[in-house]
Amino acid sequence: MAKENEDTEYTIVTERDDKMISPIGSKSTVKIGKFLNPCVISFAEAHEVPLLPLLAETISYELAKWPSKIYFKGFRIPREKWKKWVDQLTPSCRLKWNQIIIADGIVSSVYKIELDKALIIGLAELWCPETNTFVFPWGEATVTLEDMLILGGFSVLGEPVTSPLTGELVKISDELHKERRALHKEKARKASEGAWINRFMGSNSELEHVAFLSLWLSRYVFPDHPDGLIRKEVFSVAVHLAQGTTIALAPAVLASLYANLTSLKQQVLDSSKLDLSVSKFDVSFSIWGPFQLLQIWAWEHFPPLRPKSPNSLTLGEPRIARWNNLKSKSKLPIVRSTLKNLENFQWRPFVATLNNWPCPLFYKEREELFDVRPENDELQSFFRCLRACEIFALNGSVEQYLPHRVARQFGFDQEIPGKFIGANATWELAWKAYEKSTRNGKLYIRSRFLESSSVTTRYQEWWKQSMSIREVAIKAILEEQGRSKKSSSNCSDAASKYPSQSNKNKFQSSGDEDSTVYKHSSSKPYNKSQDSSEGEDNDLTLSAKFKMQQQATSNRYTTSALSEEISKKRKSSTMESVDQKIAEKQKMHGNSIDNPITIR
């Protein structure tokens, strides 16, 4: 079995004749389709969207609501001193930055991206933590490693962000720690970003470059609590980069975004359970993470939601410069309406010609089959973008990356997504699988002029039925939760009306006399695999406090009434007949779907 897994691990594209529906037509035709693995042809083997309510669905049943204030701490306004420091180091360091794929990321940090809160909220309402995708009525889409490479300027290849330091590199890190501790002893008693700049900018010392990278990583790449301070967790990454070692920042940043989207959803649910009177408490919270990349992703993929006139690029500018200082203050109802319509979504925005922006080599004019050799960094990068795997953030938390669910974003055709089986354990195991090359394999690159791909008729039918079944299940779940909420008279109601002293301590001033800010007791992103409570403290977090109530509710939605409704849906479906008809059509054209052509 182990050998079989090893042999099939790099089979990322399957090619076969199939019955397809193009994006611009409603009629189906049999033609060659190219699908990302794992994909399946049986409804029973599909990796379904879980029967768990999206935030949008919970809100529609008035079981959750957005707080009056959310502070997106990951949106960083570039400071003038930082811009000056970038300008000072660019002449001497630009070549090295280019070599280790951080030049665009550093230059991007001097641009200002104006927050469009309604846009991020609208997307968060459709976030599915179990698949790390946005679930739209018309299908799934998500932020991918390709987006991290193109929009963030981060490398997909290189060493992991958790790489340890050895030898002389340890001494450099020790010096950074020493400098950080020294700032803590000064009047401000903290290693603030401003104090860090004053200490190192223009010093021409051996530590200046690594200190510069430490600030860049702390503020612009891995923003986290506490705000405005230099994070010691980034020192090892900064030392490696300063020494010319390429670090795979793209998967780490993407994992952080996934985790923080999940955290955002969870915090909305938790704050909604407080059910506090607005006249007494203005429930708010802060969220970290690189949400400006999510907003730029949305602007690229949803043209109706972007600013009307993107900036023209000058030669050498990163793509993010298109959105510098532009405003697009969307209204949430308009965002929700726009996201529901497939016609508003652009699957491959990066393949279009853009003046003064060099198109990556893996965006080819013609469809071609390439040898993907280990020394070919461009194709290796694109290969990593296409392969289902596990990625992890700077803190080692592991997330699933499932590009086969959104194959059309890479120019491939969409088939029913199969289940990805990951190690689901440590970052070490995740990295071991991630870093493997293609072993001189071959890979199809679709034409850049193919702006949108096709779906199989089987996928279209599966998605339609899945959404129909899901609608029944979610309705039953949320109606039961609503009844449970109304009939509940236990500590949930008592806590909401008469908060205990320990709960009151969770509310801290936001600096606004008319509001308070709700802050979770942990600054770490919400971890799906762990309970949100920490230690033995009786001052439980919101998730822990309502865990028993949530579990009781989840047990109720397996009632006979729900089971019967779902069973009726399945019995009335044409799952088997659809598969049989398509199989017959395939065989008529000389290529059975039971024996697909596979590209390794």
Coordinates of C-alpha atoms in Angstrom, one line a residue:
M1 CA 0.0 0.0 0.0
A2 CA 2.8 2.4 0.8
K3 CA 4.4 1.9 -2.6
E4 CA 1.1 2.5 -4.3
N5 CA 0.7 5.8 -2.4
E6 CA 4.2 6.8 -3.4
D7 CA 3.6 6.0 -7.0
T8 CA 0.4 7.9 -7.3
E9 CA 1.3 10.9 -5.1
Y10 CA 2.3 13.1 -8.1
T11 CA -0.6 12.3 -10.3
I12 CA -2.2 15.7 -10.3
V13 CA -3.9 15.8 -13.7
T14 CA -6.3 13.3 -15.2
E15 CA -7.3 13.5 -18.8
R16 CA -10.3 11.7 -20.4
D17 CA -13.1 12.1 -22.8
D18 CA -16.2 13.3 -20.9
K19 CA -19.5 15.0 -21.3
M20 CA -18.8 18.6 -20.6
I21 CA -20.7 21.9 -20.4
S22 CA -18.9 25.1 -21.4
P23 CA -19.2 28.3 -19.3
I24 CA -20.9 30.1 -22.1
G25 CA -23.4 27.5 -23.2
S26 CA -26.1 25.2 -21.8
K27 CA -25.6 22.3 -24.2
S28 CA -23.2 19.5 -23.4
T29 CA -20.6 18.0 -25.7
V30 CA -18.2 15.1 -25.4
K31 CA -14.7 16.3 -25.4
I32 CA -11.3 15.8 -23.7
G33 CA -11.4 17.1 -20.2
K34 CA -8.4 17.8 -17.9
F35 CA -9.1 17.5 -14.2
L36 CA -7.1 18.1 -11.0
N37 CA -6.9 15.1 -8.6
P38 CA -8.3 13.8 -6.5
C39 CA -11.4 13.7 -8.5
V40 CA -14.1 11.0 -8.7
I41 CA -16.9 9.9 -11.0
S42 CA -19.2 8.5 -8.3
F43 CA -21.5 10.7 -6.1
A44 CA -20.9 8.3 -3.2
E45 CA -17.1 8.9 -3.2
A46 CA -17.4 12.7 -3.4
H47 CA -16.0 15.0 -0.8
E48 CA -19.2 16.9 0.0
V49 CA -19.5 20.3 1.4
P50 CA -20.2 19.5 5.1
L51 CA -23.7 19.8 6.4
L52 CA -22.7 22.6 8.8
P53 CA -24.2 26.1 8.5
L54 CA -22.3 28.8 6.8
L55 CA -22.2 32.1 8.7
A56 CA -24.6 33.5 6.0
E57 CA -27.1 30.8 6.8
T58 CA -26.9 31.2 10.5
I59 CA -27.4 35.0 10.1
S60 CA -30.4 34.5 7.9
Y61 CA -32.1 32.6 10.7
E62 CA -31.2 35.4 13.1
L63 CA -29.0 33.0 15.2
A64 CA -26.0 35.2 14.7
K65 CA -25.2 38.8 13.8
W66 CA -22.2 40.9 13.0
P67 CA -21.0 43.0 15.9
S68 CA -21.1 46.8 15.5
K69 CA -17.3 47.0 15.2
I70 CA -14.6 44.7 13.9
Y71 CA -11.0 45.8 13.9
F72 CA -9.0 44.2 11.0
K73 CA -5.5 44.6 12.5
G74 CA -3.9 42.9 9.5
F75 CA -4.5 46.0 7.3
R76 CA -1.3 47.9 7.7
I77 CA -0.9 51.6 6.8
P78 CA 2.7 52.1 5.6
R79 CA 4.6 54.5 7.7
E80 CA 6.8 57.2 6.2
K81 CA 9.9 56.0 8.1
W82 CA 9.3 52.5 6.7
K83 CA 9.1 53.7 3.2
K84 CA 12.3 55.6 3.7
W85 CA 14.0 52.5 5.0
V86 CA 12.8 50.5 2.0
D87 CA 14.2 53.2 -0.3
Q88 CA 17.6 53.2 1.5
L89 CA 18.1 49.4 1.3
T90 CA 16.7 48.8 -2.2
P91 CA 19.9 49.7 -4.1
S92 CA 22.1 47.3 -2.1
C93 CA 19.6 44.5 -1.4
R94 CA 17.3 44.4 -4.4
L95 CA 19.3 41.7 -6.2
K96 CA 19.2 39.4 -3.2
W97 CA 15.5 40.1 -2.6
N98 CA 14.9 39.1 -6.2
Q99 CA 16.9 35.9 -5.9
I100 CA 14.9 34.7 -2.8
I101 CA 11.5 35.9 -4.1
I102 CA 10.7 38.6 -1.6
A103 CA 11.3 41.8 -3.6
D104 CA 7.7 42.2 -4.7
G105 CA 6.5 41.4 -1.2
I106 CA 8.8 44.1 0.3
V107 CA 7.9 46.7 -2.3
S108 CA 4.2 45.9 -1.8
S109 CA 4.4 46.9 1.8
V110 CA 4.8 50.6 0.9
Y111 CA 1.4 50.7 -0.8
K112 CA -1.8 51.6 1.0
I113 CA -4.8 49.3 0.6
E114 CA -8.0 50.9 1.8
L115 CA -10.2 48.5 3.8
D116 CA -13.6 47.5 2.3
K117 CA -15.1 46.0 5.3
A118 CA -18.4 45.0 3.7
L119 CA -16.5 43.0 1.0
I120 CA -14.6 41.0 3.6
I121 CA -17.7 40.4 5.7
G122 CA -19.6 39.2 2.6
L123 CA -16.9 36.7 1.8
A124 CA -16.5 35.5 5.4
E125 CA -20.2 34.7 5.5
L126 CA -19.6 32.1 2.8
W127 CA -16.4 30.6 4.3
C128 CA -16.3 26.9 4.9
P129 CA -13.6 25.9 7.4
E130 CA -13.8 22.2 6.6
T131 CA -12.8 22.7 2.9
N132 CA -11.1 26.1 3.2
T133 CA -13.2 27.4 0.3
F134 CA -16.0 29.9 -0.2
V135 CA -19.2 28.1 -1.0
F136 CA -21.2 30.2 -3.5
P137 CA -24.5 29.1 -5.0
W138 CA -22.7 28.4 -8.3
G139 CA -19.7 26.5 -6.9
E140 CA -16.6 26.9 -4.8
A141 CA -13.7 29.3 -5.1
T142 CA -10.8 30.2 -2.7
V143 CA -7.5 32.0 -2.3
T144 CA -4.7 29.8 -3.6
L145 CA -1.0 29.5 -3.6
E146 CA -1.1 31.1 -7.0
D147 CA -2.6 34.2 -5.4
M148 CA 0.0 34.3 -2.8
L149 CA 2.7 34.1 -5.5
I150 CA 1.1 36.7 -7.8
L151 CA -0.5 39.1 -5.4
G152 CA 1.6 38.7 -2.3
G153 CA 5.0 38.3 -4.0
F154 CA 5.8 35.3 -1.8
S155 CA 7.7 32.2 -2.8
V156 CA 6.0 28.9 -3.1
L157 CA 9.4 27.1 -3.0
G158 CA 12.2 27.1 -0.5
E159 CA 12.7 26.0 3.1
P160 CA 9.8 26.0 5.7
V161 CA 9.2 29.0 7.9
T162 CA 9.9 26.7 10.8
S163 CA 13.5 25.9 9.7
P164 CA 15.9 26.0 12.7
L165 CA 19.0 28.0 12.9
T166 CA 22.5 26.4 13.3
G167 CA 26.0 27.5 13.9
E168 CA 26.8 31.2 13.4
L169 CA 23.2 31.9 12.5
V170 CA 22.2 31.2 16.1
K171 CA 24.5 34.1 17.2
I172 CA 22.8 36.5 14.8
S173 CA 19.4 35.6 16.3
D174 CA 20.8 35.9 19.8
E175 CA 21.9 39.5 18.9
L176 CA 18.3 40.3 17.7
H177 CA 16.9 39.0 21.0
K178 CA 19.4 41.0 22.9
E179 CA 18.4 44.2 21.1
R180 CA 14.7 43.4 21.6
R181 CA 15.2 43.0 25.4
A182 CA 17.2 46.2 25.5
L183 CA 14.2 48.1 24.1
H184 CA 12.0 46.5 26.8
K185 CA 14.2 48.1 29.4
E186 CA 13.7 51.6 28.0
K187 CA 11.0 54.0 29.0
A188 CA 8.3 52.6 26.7
R189 CA 9.1 49.1 27.9
K190 CA 8.4 47.5 24.6
A191 CA 10.1 46.7 21.3
S192 CA 7.8 48.9 19.2
E193 CA 8.2 49.1 15.5
G194 CA 9.0 52.8 15.7
A195 CA 11.8 52.2 18.3
W196 CA 13.1 49.4 16.1
I197 CA 13.4 51.6 13.1
N198 CA 15.1 54.3 15.1
R199 CA 17.6 51.8 16.5
F200 CA 18.6 50.2 13.2
M201 CA 17.7 52.4 10.1
G202 CA 20.9 53.9 8.6
S203 CA 23.1 52.2 11.1
N204 CA 25.0 50.3 8.4
S205 CA 25.6 47.6 11.0
E206 CA 25.7 43.9 10.3
L207 CA 22.3 43.6 11.9
E208 CA 20.5 46.3 9.9
H209 CA 19.3 44.1 7.1
V210 CA 18.1 41.3 9.3
A211 CA 16.4 43.8 11.6
F212 CA 14.7 45.3 8.5
L213 CA 13.4 41.9 7.5
S214 CA 12.2 41.3 11.1
L215 CA 10.1 44.4 11.0
W216 CA 8.7 43.5 7.5
L217 CA 7.8 40.0 8.6
S218 CA 6.2 41.2 11.9
R219 CA 4.1 44.0 10.5
Y220 CA 3.3 43.1 6.9
V221 CA 3.7 39.3 6.5
F222 CA 2.6 37.7 9.8
P223 CA 0.7 40.4 11.6
D224 CA -0.5 39.2 15.0
H225 CA -1.3 40.3 18.6
P226 CA 0.1 42.3 20.3
D227 CA -0.2 45.1 17.7
G228 CA 2.8 47.3 16.7
L229 CA 5.6 45.2 18.3
I230 CA 8.5 43.3 16.8
R231 CA 7.7 39.6 17.1
K232 CA 10.6 37.4 18.2
E233 CA 8.9 34.4 16.4
V234 CA 10.1 35.9 13.0
F235 CA 13.8 36.2 13.9
S236 CA 14.8 32.8 12.6
V237 CA 13.0 33.5 9.3
A238 CA 14.6 36.9 9.0
V239 CA 18.1 35.5 9.6
H240 CA 17.6 32.8 6.9
L241 CA 16.4 35.4 4.4
A242 CA 19.2 37.8 5.2
Q243 CA 21.7 34.9 4.5
G244 CA 20.1 34.4 1.0
T245 CA 18.0 31.3 1.8
T246 CA 14.7 31.1 0.0
I247 CA 11.8 30.5 2.4
A248 CA 8.4 29.2 1.3
L249 CA 6.4 32.2 2.7
A250 CA 3.4 31.6 0.4
P251 CA 2.0 28.5 2.1
A252 CA 2.6 30.0 5.6
V253 CA 0.8 33.2 4.7
L254 CA -2.1 31.3 3.1
A255 CA -2.4 29.0 6.1
S256 CA -2.6 32.1 8.3
L257 CA -5.3 33.6 6.2
Y258 CA -7.3 30.3 6.2
A259 CA -7.0 30.1 10.0
N260 CA -8.0 33.7 10.6
L261 CA -11.1 33.4 8.3
T262 CA -12.1 30.5 10.5
S263 CA -11.4 32.5 13.6
L264 CA -13.5 35.4 12.2
K265 CA -16.4 33.1 11.7
Q266 CA -16.0 31.6 15.2
Q267 CA -15.7 35.0 16.9
V268 CA -18.9 36.1 15.2
L269 CA -20.8 33.0 16.5
D270 CA -19.3 33.4 20.0
S271 CA -20.1 37.1 20.3
S272 CA -23.6 36.5 19.0
K273 CA -24.2 34.0 21.9
L274 CA -23.5 36.8 24.4
D275 CA -26.8 38.3 23.2
L276 CA -26.0 41.5 25.1
S277 CA -28.1 44.6 25.0
V278 CA -26.6 47.2 22.7
S279 CA -27.5 49.9 25.2
K280 CA -25.2 48.3 27.8
F281 CA -22.4 46.7 25.7
D282 CA -21.2 47.4 22.2
V283 CA -19.7 44.0 21.3
S284 CA -16.6 44.2 19.1
F285 CA -13.5 42.3 18.5
S286 CA -10.1 42.4 16.7
I287 CA -8.9 40.0 14.1
W288 CA -5.4 39.7 12.8
G289 CA -4.2 38.0 9.6
P290 CA -3.4 39.1 6.0
F291 CA -7.0 40.2 5.1
Q292 CA -5.8 42.8 2.7
L293 CA -4.7 39.9 0.4
L294 CA -8.2 38.5 0.6
Q295 CA -9.6 41.9 -0.4
I296 CA -7.2 42.2 -3.3
W297 CA -8.1 38.7 -4.3
A298 CA -11.8 39.7 -4.4
W299 CA -11.0 42.8 -6.4
E300 CA -9.2 40.7 -9.0
H301 CA -11.9 38.0 -9.2
F302 CA -15.1 40.1 -8.8
P303 CA -14.8 43.1 -11.2
P304 CA -18.1 44.6 -10.1
L305 CA -16.8 45.0 -6.5
R306 CA -13.5 46.6 -7.3
P307 CA -12.6 50.3 -7.6
K308 CA -13.7 51.7 -10.9
S309 CA -10.3 52.7 -12.3
P310 CA -7.3 50.6 -11.2
N311 CA -3.9 52.3 -11.3
S312 CA -1.7 51.8 -14.3
L313 CA 1.5 50.0 -13.5
T314 CA 5.0 51.4 -14.1
L315 CA 7.7 49.1 -15.1
G316 CA 9.0 47.1 -12.1
E317 CA 6.0 47.7 -9.9
P318 CA 4.3 44.7 -8.3
R319 CA 0.7 43.9 -9.3
I320 CA -0.7 45.1 -6.0
A321 CA 0.2 48.7 -7.0
R322 CA -2.9 48.7 -9.1
W323 CA -4.9 49.1 -5.9
N324 CA -2.8 51.6 -4.1
N325 CA -4.8 54.4 -2.4
L326 CA -8.1 53.3 -4.1
K327 CA -11.4 53.2 -2.3
S328 CA -14.4 51.0 -2.8
K329 CA -16.8 51.3 0.1
S330 CA -19.3 48.5 -0.8
K331 CA -22.7 48.1 0.8
L332 CA -23.2 44.7 2.3
P333 CA -26.5 43.9 0.5
I334 CA -24.9 44.7 -2.8
V335 CA -21.8 42.5 -2.0
R336 CA -24.1 39.6 -1.0
S337 CA -26.1 39.9 -4.2
T338 CA -22.9 40.2 -6.4
L339 CA -21.3 37.1 -4.9
K340 CA -24.3 35.0 -5.7
N341 CA -24.0 35.5 -9.4
L342 CA -21.4 33.4 -11.4
E343 CA -21.3 36.0 -14.1
N344 CA -19.6 38.4 -11.7
F345 CA -16.7 36.0 -11.1
Q346 CA -13.5 36.0 -13.2
W347 CA -11.8 32.6 -12.9
R348 CA -8.4 33.6 -14.2
P349 CA -7.7 37.3 -13.8
F350 CA -3.9 37.0 -14.1
V351 CA -3.8 35.6 -17.6
A352 CA -5.1 38.8 -19.2
T353 CA -2.5 41.1 -20.7
L354 CA -1.5 43.9 -18.3
N355 CA 0.9 46.7 -19.4
N356 CA 4.2 46.7 -17.6
W357 CA 3.4 43.5 -15.7
P358 CA 5.6 40.5 -16.8
C359 CA 3.4 37.5 -17.3
P360 CA 4.8 34.4 -15.5
L361 CA 6.2 31.7 -17.7
F362 CA 3.6 29.2 -16.7
Y363 CA 0.9 31.3 -18.4
K364 CA 1.4 30.0 -21.9
E365 CA -0.3 31.1 -25.1
R366 CA -0.8 27.6 -26.2
E367 CA -1.7 24.5 -24.3
E368 CA 1.4 22.4 -23.9
L369 CA 2.7 19.3 -22.0
F370 CA 5.9 20.2 -20.1
D371 CA 8.6 18.3 -18.4
V372 CA 8.6 19.5 -14.8
R373 CA 12.2 19.0 -13.7
P374 CA 13.4 19.9 -10.2
E375 CA 15.6 22.7 -11.5
N376 CA 12.7 24.4 -13.3
D377 CA 11.5 26.8 -10.5
E378 CA 8.7 28.4 -12.5
L379 CA 7.0 25.1 -13.3
Q380 CA 7.8 23.6 -9.9
S381 CA 6.0 26.6 -8.4
F382 CA 2.9 26.1 -10.5
F383 CA 3.0 22.4 -9.8
R384 CA 2.9 23.2 -6.0
C385 CA -0.1 25.4 -6.7
L386 CA -2.1 22.6 -8.3
R387 CA -1.4 19.8 -5.8
A388 CA -3.7 19.1 -2.9
C389 CA -1.6 19.1 0.3
E390 CA -1.4 20.4 3.8
I391 CA 0.2 23.8 4.6
F392 CA 1.1 25.3 7.9
A393 CA 1.4 28.8 9.5
L394 CA 4.3 30.3 11.3
N395 CA 2.9 28.9 14.6
G396 CA 2.8 25.4 13.1
S397 CA -1.0 25.1 12.8
V398 CA -1.8 22.9 9.8
E399 CA -4.5 23.6 7.2
Q400 CA -5.7 21.7 4.2
Y401 CA -5.1 23.2 0.7
L402 CA -7.6 21.7 -1.8
P403 CA -7.1 23.2 -5.3
H404 CA -8.9 20.3 -7.0
R405 CA -12.1 21.8 -5.6
V406 CA -11.5 25.0 -7.6
A407 CA -9.8 23.6 -10.7
R408 CA -11.2 26.3 -13.0
Q409 CA -9.1 28.9 -11.2
F410 CA -6.1 27.3 -12.8
G411 CA -7.6 26.7 -16.2
F412 CA -8.5 23.1 -15.6
D413 CA -12.0 21.5 -16.0
Q414 CA -14.0 20.7 -12.9
E415 CA -15.0 17.2 -11.9
I416 CA -16.5 16.0 -8.7
P417 CA -13.9 16.5 -6.0
G418 CA -12.6 13.5 -4.2
K419 CA -11.4 13.2 -0.6
F420 CA -7.9 14.3 0.2
I421 CA -6.3 12.3 2.9
G422 CA -3.6 14.2 4.7
A423 CA -1.3 13.4 7.6
N424 CA -3.5 15.7 9.7
A425 CA -0.8 15.8 12.4
T426 CA 2.3 17.8 12.6
W427 CA 3.9 20.5 10.4
E428 CA 6.9 18.2 9.9
L429 CA 4.7 15.6 8.2
A430 CA 2.9 18.2 6.2
W431 CA 6.2 19.7 5.0
K432 CA 7.6 16.3 4.1
A433 CA 4.8 15.8 1.6
Y434 CA 4.7 19.4 0.4
E435 CA 8.4 19.7 -0.6
K436 CA 8.5 16.6 -2.8
S437 CA 9.3 17.4 -6.4
T438 CA 7.6 15.9 -9.5
R439 CA 10.4 13.5 -10.1
N440 CA 10.8 14.7 -13.7
G441 CA 7.1 14.3 -14.3
K442 CA 4.9 15.9 -17.0
L443 CA 2.3 18.6 -16.5
Y444 CA -0.3 20.1 -18.8
I445 CA -0.3 23.9 -18.8
R446 CA -3.6 25.3 -20.2
S447 CA -3.6 28.2 -22.6
R448 CA -3.8 31.6 -21.0
F449 CA -6.5 32.5 -23.5
L450 CA -8.7 29.9 -21.9
E451 CA -10.3 32.3 -19.4
S452 CA -12.8 29.8 -18.1
S453 CA -12.9 26.0 -18.3
S454 CA -15.8 23.5 -18.5
V455 CA -17.5 21.3 -15.9
T456 CA -18.6 17.7 -16.4
T457 CA -22.4 17.2 -16.6
R458 CA -21.8 14.8 -13.7
Y459 CA -20.3 17.6 -11.6
Q460 CA -23.1 20.0 -12.5
E461 CA -25.7 17.4 -11.4
W462 CA -23.8 16.5 -8.2
W463 CA -23.5 20.2 -7.2
K464 CA -27.1 20.8 -7.9
Q465 CA -28.2 17.8 -5.8
S466 CA -25.7 18.5 -3.1
M467 CA -27.0 22.0 -2.6
S468 CA -30.6 20.8 -2.6
I469 CA -29.9 18.2 0.0
R470 CA -27.8 20.7 2.0
E471 CA -30.6 23.2 2.0
V472 CA -32.9 20.7 3.6
A473 CA -30.4 19.7 6.2
I474 CA -29.3 23.2 7.1
K475 CA -32.9 24.3 7.5
A476 CA -33.5 21.5 10.0
I477 CA -30.4 22.3 11.9
L478 CA -31.0 26.0 12.2
E479 CA -34.7 25.6 13.0
E480 CA -33.8 23.2 15.8
Q481 CA -31.1 25.6 17.1
G482 CA -33.7 28.4 17.0
R483 CA -36.2 26.4 19.1
S484 CA -33.4 25.4 21.5
K485 CA -32.4 29.1 21.9
K486 CA -36.0 30.2 22.6
S487 CA -36.6 27.4 25.2
S488 CA -33.3 27.8 26.9
S489 CA -33.4 29.3 30.3
N490 CA -30.1 28.1 31.7
C491 CA -26.8 29.9 32.2
S492 CA -26.7 31.1 28.6
D493 CA -29.6 33.6 29.3
A494 CA -28.2 34.4 32.8
A495 CA -24.8 35.2 31.4
S496 CA -26.2 37.4 28.6
K497 CA -28.3 39.5 31.0
Y498 CA -26.1 39.5 34.1
P499 CA -22.4 39.0 33.0
S500 CA -20.2 37.7 35.8
Q501 CA -17.2 39.7 36.9
S502 CA -14.9 37.3 35.0
N503 CA -16.9 37.9 31.8
K504 CA -16.8 41.7 32.4
N505 CA -13.0 41.4 32.5
K506 CA -13.1 40.2 28.9
F507 CA -14.3 43.7 27.7
Q508 CA -11.6 46.2 27.3
S509 CA -11.7 49.8 26.2
S510 CA -11.2 50.3 22.5
G511 CA -10.2 53.9 22.9
D512 CA -13.7 55.0 22.0
E513 CA -15.8 56.3 24.9
D514 CA -19.0 55.0 23.4
S515 CA -17.8 51.4 22.7
T516 CA -16.0 48.5 24.2
V517 CA -13.9 45.9 22.4
Y518 CA -14.5 42.2 22.9
K519 CA -11.2 40.3 22.9
H520 CA -10.7 36.6 23.0
S521 CA -8.4 35.3 25.7
S522 CA -6.1 33.8 23.1
S523 CA -4.4 35.7 20.4
K524 CA -3.9 32.5 18.4
P525 CA -6.1 31.7 15.4
Y526 CA -9.0 29.4 16.1
N527 CA -7.9 25.8 15.8
K528 CA -10.5 23.4 14.5
S529 CA -8.9 20.4 16.1
Q530 CA -8.7 21.8 19.6
D531 CA -11.1 23.0 22.2
S532 CA -11.1 26.8 22.4
S533 CA -10.7 26.8 26.2
E534 CA -7.2 26.8 27.6
G535 CA -6.0 25.4 30.9
E536 CA -8.1 24.8 34.0
D537 CA -9.2 28.4 34.5
N538 CA -12.9 28.7 35.4
D539 CA -13.0 31.9 33.3
L540 CA -14.0 29.9 30.2
T541 CA -13.9 31.3 26.7
L542 CA -17.2 31.7 24.8
S543 CA -16.6 28.6 22.7
A544 CA -16.1 26.5 25.8
K545 CA -19.0 28.0 27.6
F546 CA -21.5 27.1 24.9
K547 CA -19.8 23.8 23.9
M548 CA -22.4 21.6 25.6
Q549 CA -25.3 23.5 24.1
Q550 CA -23.7 23.3 20.6
Q551 CA -23.1 19.6 21.0
A552 CA -26.6 18.9 22.1
T553 CA -28.0 20.8 19.1
S554 CA -25.7 18.9 16.7
N555 CA -27.0 15.6 18.1
R556 CA -30.6 16.7 17.5
Y557 CA -30.2 17.2 13.7
T558 CA -29.9 13.5 13.1
T559 CA -33.6 13.1 13.9
S560 CA -35.8 10.8 11.9
A561 CA -37.5 13.8 10.3
L562 CA -34.3 15.1 8.8
S563 CA -33.2 11.7 7.8
E564 CA -36.4 11.0 6.0
E565 CA -36.2 14.3 4.1
I566 CA -32.7 13.7 3.0
S567 CA -33.5 10.1 2.1
K568 CA -36.4 11.3 -0.1
K569 CA -34.0 13.7 -1.9
R570 CA -31.6 10.9 -2.6
K571 CA -34.2 8.4 -3.7
S572 CA -35.7 10.9 -6.1
S573 CA -32.3 11.7 -7.6
T574 CA -30.9 10.3 -10.8
M575 CA -27.4 9.7 -9.5
E576 CA -26.9 6.2 -10.8
S577 CA -28.7 6.8 -14.1
V578 CA -26.6 9.9 -14.8
D579 CA -23.4 8.0 -14.2
Q580 CA -24.5 5.1 -16.4
K581 CA -25.6 7.4 -19.3
I582 CA -22.3 9.3 -19.2
A583 CA -20.3 6.1 -19.1
E584 CA -22.2 4.8 -22.2
K585 CA -21.4 8.1 -24.0
Q586 CA -17.7 7.8 -23.1
K587 CA -17.5 4.3 -24.5
M588 CA -19.1 5.4 -27.7
H589 CA -16.2 7.7 -28.2
G590 CA -13.5 5.1 -27.5
N591 CA -12.4 6.1 -24.1
S592 CA -14.1 4.6 -21.0
I593 CA -14.2 6.7 -17.9
D594 CA -13.2 3.5 -16.1
N595 CA -9.8 3.7 -17.7
P596 CA -8.9 7.4 -17.8
I597 CA -5.7 8.7 -19.3
T598 CA -3.5 9.9 -16.5
I599 CA -0.8 12.6 -16.7
R600 CA 2.0 12.3 -14.2

